[in-house]
Amino acid sequence: MNANAPTKTTNPWLYWFAVLTAFFTFLLLGLGGLVTSHEAGMSVPDWPNTYGNNMFLFPPAQWIGGIFYEHTHRLLASAVGLMTTILAVWLWLKDSRPWMHWLGVAAFLLVVAQGVLGGLRVTMHMDSLGIYHATIAQLFFVLTCALALFTSRWWKGLERQPPARR
Amino acid sequence: MKLNYGVKKAVSLWVIGLFSAGQIACGTDIVGVITLKGTPPPEKEITPLMENPDCGKMHTTTPTTHFYVVGAKGELADVVVSLKGVTGKSTGASAPPAVLDQKGCLYTPTILAIQTGQKLIVKNSDPCIHNVHATPAVPGNPETNQGQAPGAADLTYTYTQPEMFLRFKCDVHPWMFAWVSVFDSPYFCVSDKDGKFVIKNVPAGKYTVEAAHRKLGAQTQDVEVKDGDVTANFTFEVK
């Protein structure tokens, strides 16, 4: 029997959703870099609101200058936050490996912490928080890649292989 | 009639008294001219401003930076002149507010000086949104960041600690900067386009006059204020 063949525990939808989450996280990382390189981090002075508006209702006509980078970063971060939440719930309900349940929970907690950290960096005017925000962002990206890897058919094939004899 | 005479007399005495008090309170002016020797580096064109659809349409030509505002004969503007070490004399609470405007996606003026406790009003005369991000470096002067939509109410700031060149910036339009110096006395001014400055009503005494330019650094001169106006000229040099 082919070790890489799909089994009952392989869920291609879950895998591709994890890949999509990792891809969006990668984009988010790039957008965060643009915020920094354009020194636009403080161009939206409030959080979680945007210039007093609900973040999701802020008029696109006002996405100008530095606001464009910071606001789109926040919107994409919200999308990644939502995807990570769905992924964590999905893993908890459908993945048979308990350690994957907790890895999903870890991703959820990390993405929430990241959002709060990014918000506090703005409201508390603390540049130093930005350093932690950027560092955790990269760790989180690694975690989403790991989740994609661990849900892949290839990885599950490895798990099913008997340990090599010595 | 007698009462009217009494009232007139009282008013006359009051006016004389007020005049005398004014004479005593008024000190001497310290005046001078600031000049720049040498050719400053060329100002840079603010091209991102013209590329911005909201800001670009407010200008017919590309604005430049104003780091060195120099007249034909080297008269240097935007030099902050003050009496060094004079503290605890602020009359800022009763002084008229200073105004910083955002016009054409630029701060006007870019160099400003106020007293501790004096109100600084920041206006938005532009048809676009700005954020007013004050980034003080001296503890006790808080960093603030507030949005200001077109037509929004003026923002008001006061600072409790003296600070040189406290930076105001707009992160939406990252070329927008203004520098506000805060003094703990009313004895300061900013040199005008002719390089001239006047520090008014300085009480008699010995002082160190400091002239500070954001790019050229600071110079000092010791003066003694007695009866007449005191002159203290400064010459900065481009290195």
Coordinates of C-alpha atoms in Angstrom, one line a residue:
Chain A
M1 CA 0.0 0.0 0.0
N2 CA 1.3 3.5 -0.9
A3 CA 2.2 5.3 2.4
N4 CA 1.3 8.6 0.8
A5 CA -2.2 7.5 -0.2
P6 CA -5.0 9.5 1.5
T7 CA -6.6 7.9 4.5
K8 CA -9.6 8.7 6.7
T9 CA -7.5 11.2 8.7
T10 CA -6.4 13.2 5.6
N11 CA -8.6 16.2 4.9
P12 CA -7.6 18.0 1.7
W13 CA -10.0 20.9 2.4
L14 CA -8.4 21.4 5.8
Y15 CA -4.9 21.3 4.3
W16 CA -5.7 23.8 1.6
F17 CA -7.3 26.1 4.1
A18 CA -4.2 25.9 6.2
V19 CA -2.1 26.7 3.1
L20 CA -4.4 29.7 2.3
T21 CA -4.0 31.0 5.9
A22 CA -0.2 30.7 5.6
F23 CA -0.3 32.5 2.2
F24 CA -2.5 35.4 3.6
T25 CA -0.1 35.6 6.6
F26 CA 2.8 35.9 4.2
L27 CA 1.0 38.8 2.5
L28 CA 0.2 40.3 5.9
L29 CA 3.9 40.2 6.7
G30 CA 4.8 42.0 3.5
L31 CA 2.1 44.6 4.2
G32 CA 3.4 45.1 7.7
G33 CA 6.9 45.7 6.2
L34 CA 5.4 48.4 3.9
V35 CA 3.8 50.1 6.9
T36 CA 7.2 50.2 8.5
S37 CA 9.2 51.3 5.4
H38 CA 6.6 54.1 4.8
E39 CA 6.7 55.1 8.4
A40 CA 2.9 54.8 8.3
G41 CA 2.3 53.0 11.6
M42 CA 0.9 56.0 13.3
S43 CA -1.1 57.4 10.4
V44 CA -4.3 55.9 11.9
P45 CA -4.1 57.3 15.5
D46 CA -6.9 55.2 17.0
W47 CA -7.5 51.5 17.5
P48 CA -9.6 49.3 17.1
N49 CA -11.5 52.2 15.4
T50 CA -10.2 54.0 12.4
Y51 CA -10.5 57.8 12.7
G52 CA -13.5 57.2 14.9
N53 CA -15.2 54.8 12.4
N54 CA -15.8 51.2 12.6
M55 CA -12.7 49.8 11.0
F56 CA -14.7 47.9 8.3
L57 CA -16.8 50.9 7.4
F58 CA -14.0 53.4 7.0
P59 CA -14.6 55.1 3.6
P60 CA -12.2 53.9 0.9
A61 CA -12.0 57.6 -0.3
Q62 CA -10.0 58.3 2.8
W63 CA -7.5 55.5 2.4
I64 CA -4.9 58.1 1.4
G65 CA -1.1 58.4 2.1
G66 CA 0.1 56.5 5.1
I67 CA -3.5 55.5 6.0
F68 CA -3.6 53.2 3.0
Y69 CA -0.8 51.0 4.3
E70 CA -1.9 51.0 7.9
H71 CA -5.6 50.5 7.2
T72 CA -5.1 47.7 4.6
H73 CA -2.7 46.1 7.1
R74 CA -5.4 46.1 9.7
L75 CA -8.0 44.7 7.3
L76 CA -5.8 41.9 6.1
A77 CA -4.8 41.2 9.7
S78 CA -8.6 40.8 10.6
A79 CA -8.9 38.4 7.7
V80 CA -6.0 36.4 8.9
G81 CA -7.4 36.5 12.4
L82 CA -10.7 35.1 11.2
M83 CA -9.0 32.4 9.1
T84 CA -6.8 31.3 12.0
T85 CA -9.9 31.1 14.3
I86 CA -11.7 28.9 11.7
L87 CA -8.6 26.8 11.3
A88 CA -8.2 26.3 15.1
V89 CA -11.9 25.3 15.4
W90 CA -11.6 23.0 12.4
L91 CA -8.4 21.3 13.8
W92 CA -10.1 20.9 17.2
L93 CA -13.1 19.2 15.7
K94 CA -11.7 17.2 12.8
D95 CA -8.0 16.4 13.4
S96 CA -7.4 13.2 15.2
R97 CA -4.1 14.3 16.7
P98 CA -4.5 16.0 20.2
W99 CA -1.2 17.9 19.7
M100 CA -2.7 19.5 16.6
H101 CA -5.7 20.7 18.6
W102 CA -3.3 22.6 20.9
L103 CA -1.2 23.8 18.0
G104 CA -4.4 25.3 16.5
V105 CA -5.2 26.9 19.9
A106 CA -1.7 28.3 20.1
A107 CA -2.1 29.8 16.6
F108 CA -5.4 31.4 17.7
L109 CA -3.9 32.8 20.9
L110 CA -0.9 34.1 19.0
V111 CA -2.9 35.9 16.3
V112 CA -5.1 37.5 19.0
A113 CA -1.9 38.6 20.9
Q114 CA -0.5 40.0 17.7
G115 CA -3.6 42.1 17.0
V116 CA -3.6 43.5 20.5
L117 CA 0.1 44.2 20.4
G118 CA -0.3 46.0 17.1
G119 CA -3.1 48.0 18.5
L120 CA -1.3 48.9 21.7
R121 CA 1.8 49.9 19.7
V122 CA -0.5 52.6 18.1
T123 CA -2.5 53.7 21.2
M124 CA 0.5 53.7 23.6
H125 CA 2.9 55.3 21.1
M126 CA 5.5 52.7 21.9
D127 CA 8.0 52.0 19.1
S128 CA 9.5 49.1 21.2
L129 CA 6.2 47.2 20.9
G130 CA 6.6 47.3 17.2
I131 CA 9.8 45.2 17.5
Y132 CA 7.9 42.5 19.3
H133 CA 5.0 42.8 16.9
A134 CA 7.3 42.3 13.9
T135 CA 9.2 39.4 15.6
I136 CA 6.0 37.6 16.7
A137 CA 4.6 38.1 13.2
Q138 CA 7.4 36.0 11.7
L139 CA 7.0 33.3 14.4
F140 CA 3.3 33.2 13.6
F141 CA 4.0 32.9 9.9
V142 CA 6.2 29.9 10.7
L143 CA 3.4 28.4 12.8
T144 CA 0.9 28.8 10.0
C145 CA 3.3 27.1 7.6
A146 CA 3.8 24.3 10.2
L147 CA 0.0 23.8 10.4
A148 CA -0.1 23.6 6.6
L149 CA 2.7 21.1 6.7
F150 CA 1.2 18.9 9.5
T151 CA -2.1 18.8 7.7
S152 CA -0.6 17.7 4.4
R153 CA -0.9 14.2 3.0
W154 CA 2.8 13.9 2.8
W155 CA 3.3 14.6 6.5
K156 CA 0.6 12.1 7.5
G157 CA 2.3 9.6 5.2
L158 CA 5.5 10.1 7.2
E159 CA 3.5 9.6 10.5
R160 CA 2.2 6.2 9.2
Q161 CA 5.6 4.9 8.2
P162 CA 7.0 2.3 10.7
P163 CA 10.1 3.5 12.5
A164 CA 13.3 2.3 10.9
R165 CA 15.0 -0.7 12.4
R166 CA 18.4 -0.3 13.9
Chain B
M1 CA -20.6 117.9 40.8
K2 CA -18.2 117.3 43.6
L3 CA -18.7 113.6 43.1
N4 CA -17.8 113.9 39.4
Y5 CA -14.7 115.7 40.3
G6 CA -13.8 113.0 42.7
V7 CA -14.4 110.3 40.1
K8 CA -12.3 112.2 37.6
K9 CA -9.5 112.5 40.1
A10 CA -9.6 108.9 40.9
V11 CA -9.6 107.9 37.3
S12 CA -6.6 110.2 36.6
L13 CA -4.7 108.8 39.5
W14 CA -5.5 105.3 38.3
V15 CA -4.3 106.0 34.8
I16 CA -1.1 107.6 36.1
G17 CA -0.5 104.7 38.4
L18 CA -1.1 102.2 35.6
F19 CA 1.3 104.1 33.3
S20 CA 4.0 104.2 36.0
A21 CA 3.5 100.5 36.7
G22 CA 3.8 99.8 33.0
Q23 CA 7.0 101.8 32.9
I24 CA 8.4 99.8 35.8
A25 CA 7.3 96.5 34.4
C26 CA 8.6 97.2 30.9
G27 CA 12.2 96.2 30.5
T28 CA 14.6 96.5 27.7
D29 CA 14.5 94.8 24.4
I30 CA 17.3 92.5 23.2
V31 CA 17.5 92.9 19.4
G32 CA 19.7 91.5 16.7
V33 CA 20.2 90.1 13.3
I34 CA 21.1 86.6 12.4
T35 CA 23.1 86.0 9.3
L36 CA 24.3 82.9 7.5
K37 CA 27.8 82.8 6.0
G38 CA 28.3 80.4 3.1
T39 CA 25.9 78.7 0.8
P40 CA 23.5 76.2 2.4
P41 CA 22.7 72.9 0.8
P42 CA 19.9 73.2 -1.8
E43 CA 16.4 72.6 -0.5
K44 CA 14.8 69.4 -1.7
E45 CA 11.6 69.3 -3.8
I46 CA 8.8 67.5 -2.0
T47 CA 7.8 65.4 -4.9
P48 CA 5.6 62.9 -2.9
L49 CA 3.4 65.9 -2.2
M50 CA 2.7 66.5 -5.8
E51 CA 2.2 62.8 -6.4
N52 CA -0.5 62.8 -3.8
P53 CA -3.8 63.4 -5.5
D54 CA -5.3 65.4 -2.6
C55 CA -2.2 67.5 -1.9
G56 CA -0.8 67.9 -5.4
K57 CA -3.8 69.8 -6.7
M58 CA -3.3 72.5 -4.0
H59 CA 0.0 73.6 -5.5
T60 CA 1.0 74.8 -9.0
T61 CA 4.7 74.3 -8.4
T62 CA 6.5 71.6 -6.4
P63 CA 7.1 72.9 -2.8
T64 CA 10.5 72.5 -1.3
T65 CA 11.8 71.9 2.2
H66 CA 12.5 75.0 4.2
F67 CA 15.5 74.0 6.2
Y68 CA 17.5 77.1 5.5
V69 CA 15.4 80.3 4.9
V70 CA 18.0 82.7 3.8
G71 CA 17.7 86.2 2.4
A72 CA 19.8 87.8 -0.4
K73 CA 22.3 89.1 2.1
G74 CA 22.4 86.0 4.2
E75 CA 19.6 87.0 6.6
L76 CA 18.6 83.8 8.4
A77 CA 15.0 83.2 9.4
D78 CA 13.6 80.5 11.7
V79 CA 16.3 80.8 14.3
V80 CA 14.9 80.4 17.8
V81 CA 16.4 83.0 20.1
S82 CA 16.0 82.8 23.8
L83 CA 17.5 83.6 27.2
K84 CA 19.3 80.5 28.3
G85 CA 18.6 79.3 31.8
V86 CA 15.7 81.6 32.5
T87 CA 13.0 79.4 34.0
G88 CA 9.9 79.7 36.2
K89 CA 8.9 82.9 34.5
S90 CA 6.2 81.6 32.2
T91 CA 3.2 83.7 31.5
G92 CA 1.9 81.1 29.1
A93 CA -1.4 80.6 30.9
S94 CA -2.4 84.2 30.1
A95 CA -0.7 84.5 26.8
P96 CA -2.7 84.4 23.6
P97 CA -2.7 81.0 21.9
A98 CA -0.1 80.2 19.2
V99 CA -1.4 78.8 16.0
L100 CA 0.0 76.0 13.8
D101 CA -1.9 75.5 10.6
Q102 CA -2.0 72.6 8.1
K103 CA -2.3 74.2 4.7
G104 CA -1.6 72.7 1.3
C105 CA -0.4 69.6 3.1
L106 CA 2.4 71.6 4.8
Y107 CA 2.7 72.9 8.3
T108 CA 2.7 76.7 8.6
P109 CA 4.9 77.9 10.2
T110 CA 7.4 75.1 10.4
I111 CA 9.3 76.7 13.3
L112 CA 7.4 78.1 16.2
A113 CA 8.0 78.9 19.8
I114 CA 5.6 79.0 22.8
Q115 CA 5.7 79.1 26.5
T116 CA 5.0 76.3 29.0
G117 CA 1.3 76.4 29.7
Q118 CA 0.5 78.4 26.6
K119 CA -2.1 77.0 24.3
L120 CA -1.0 75.8 20.9
I121 CA -3.9 75.5 18.5
V122 CA -3.5 73.2 15.5
K123 CA -5.8 73.9 12.6
N124 CA -6.6 71.9 9.5
S125 CA -7.3 74.3 6.6
D126 CA -6.9 71.5 4.1
P127 CA -9.8 69.6 2.4
C128 CA -8.1 66.3 3.4
I129 CA -7.5 64.3 6.5
H130 CA -4.3 64.7 8.6
N131 CA -3.1 63.2 11.8
V132 CA -1.3 65.4 14.2
H133 CA 1.5 63.4 15.9
A134 CA 3.5 65.3 18.5
T135 CA 6.7 63.5 19.5
P136 CA 8.3 65.2 22.4
A137 CA 11.6 63.9 23.7
V138 CA 11.5 65.5 27.2
P139 CA 9.8 63.5 30.0
G140 CA 6.6 65.3 31.1
N141 CA 5.6 66.4 27.6
P142 CA 3.4 63.6 26.4
E143 CA 3.4 62.1 23.0
T144 CA 0.0 62.4 21.3
N145 CA -1.5 61.4 18.0
Q146 CA -4.8 62.7 16.9
G147 CA -6.7 62.6 13.7
Q148 CA -8.1 65.8 12.2
A149 CA -10.6 65.5 9.4
P150 CA -11.3 68.4 7.0
G151 CA -13.3 71.0 8.8
A152 CA -12.8 69.3 12.2
A153 CA -12.5 71.3 15.4
D154 CA -9.0 72.8 16.2
L155 CA -6.8 70.7 18.4
T156 CA -5.3 72.3 21.5
Y157 CA -2.0 71.4 23.1
T158 CA -0.1 72.7 26.1
Y159 CA 3.3 71.6 27.4
T160 CA 4.6 71.8 30.9
Q161 CA 8.3 71.2 30.2
P162 CA 10.7 73.3 28.2
E163 CA 11.9 71.6 25.1
M164 CA 13.7 72.6 22.0
F165 CA 12.3 71.7 18.6
L166 CA 9.5 69.5 19.7
R167 CA 8.5 67.7 16.5
F168 CA 5.0 67.6 15.1
K169 CA 4.5 65.3 12.1
C170 CA 1.7 63.9 10.0
D171 CA 2.1 60.2 9.3
V172 CA -0.5 60.3 6.6
H173 CA 1.7 62.8 4.6
P174 CA 5.2 61.8 5.8
W175 CA 6.8 65.0 4.5
M176 CA 4.9 67.2 6.9
F177 CA 6.9 68.4 9.9
A178 CA 6.8 71.4 12.3
W179 CA 9.1 72.1 15.2
V180 CA 7.8 73.9 18.3
S181 CA 10.2 75.1 20.9
V182 CA 8.8 75.4 24.4
F183 CA 10.2 77.9 27.0
D184 CA 9.5 78.4 30.6
S185 CA 9.6 82.2 30.2
P186 CA 8.3 84.8 27.7
Y187 CA 11.8 85.8 26.7
F188 CA 12.2 84.2 23.3
C189 CA 11.3 84.8 19.6
V190 CA 11.9 83.4 16.1
S191 CA 14.0 85.4 13.6
D192 CA 11.9 86.8 10.7
K193 CA 12.7 86.7 7.0
D194 CA 15.1 89.6 7.4
G195 CA 17.0 87.7 10.1
K196 CA 15.8 90.1 12.7
F197 CA 14.7 89.2 16.2
V198 CA 13.4 91.1 19.2
I199 CA 13.1 89.7 22.7
K200 CA 10.8 92.2 24.4
N201 CA 10.7 93.6 27.9
V202 CA 13.7 91.9 29.4
P203 CA 14.3 92.9 33.0
A204 CA 17.7 94.3 33.9
G205 CA 20.4 91.8 34.5
K206 CA 23.0 89.6 32.9
Y207 CA 21.9 86.9 30.5
T208 CA 23.1 84.4 28.0
V209 CA 21.3 84.8 24.7
E210 CA 21.0 81.5 22.7
A211 CA 20.3 81.4 19.0
A212 CA 19.4 77.9 17.9
H213 CA 18.8 76.7 14.3
R214 CA 17.5 73.2 13.7
K215 CA 20.2 72.4 11.2
L216 CA 23.0 74.7 12.1
G217 CA 23.1 74.1 15.9
A218 CA 23.2 76.8 18.6
Q219 CA 25.3 79.8 19.5
T220 CA 25.3 81.8 22.7
Q221 CA 26.3 85.4 23.6
D222 CA 26.5 87.0 27.1
V223 CA 24.7 90.3 27.4
E224 CA 24.0 92.7 30.2
V225 CA 20.6 94.5 30.1
K226 CA 20.6 98.0 31.7
D227 CA 18.8 101.0 30.3
G228 CA 18.7 101.0 26.6
D229 CA 18.1 98.2 24.0
V230 CA 20.9 95.6 23.8
T231 CA 22.1 94.3 20.5
A232 CA 23.3 90.7 20.0
N233 CA 24.0 89.7 16.4
F234 CA 24.7 86.1 15.5
T235 CA 26.5 84.7 12.4
F236 CA 26.1 81.0 11.6
E237 CA 28.3 79.3 9.1
V238 CA 27.6 76.5 6.7
K239 CA 30.3 73.8 7.2

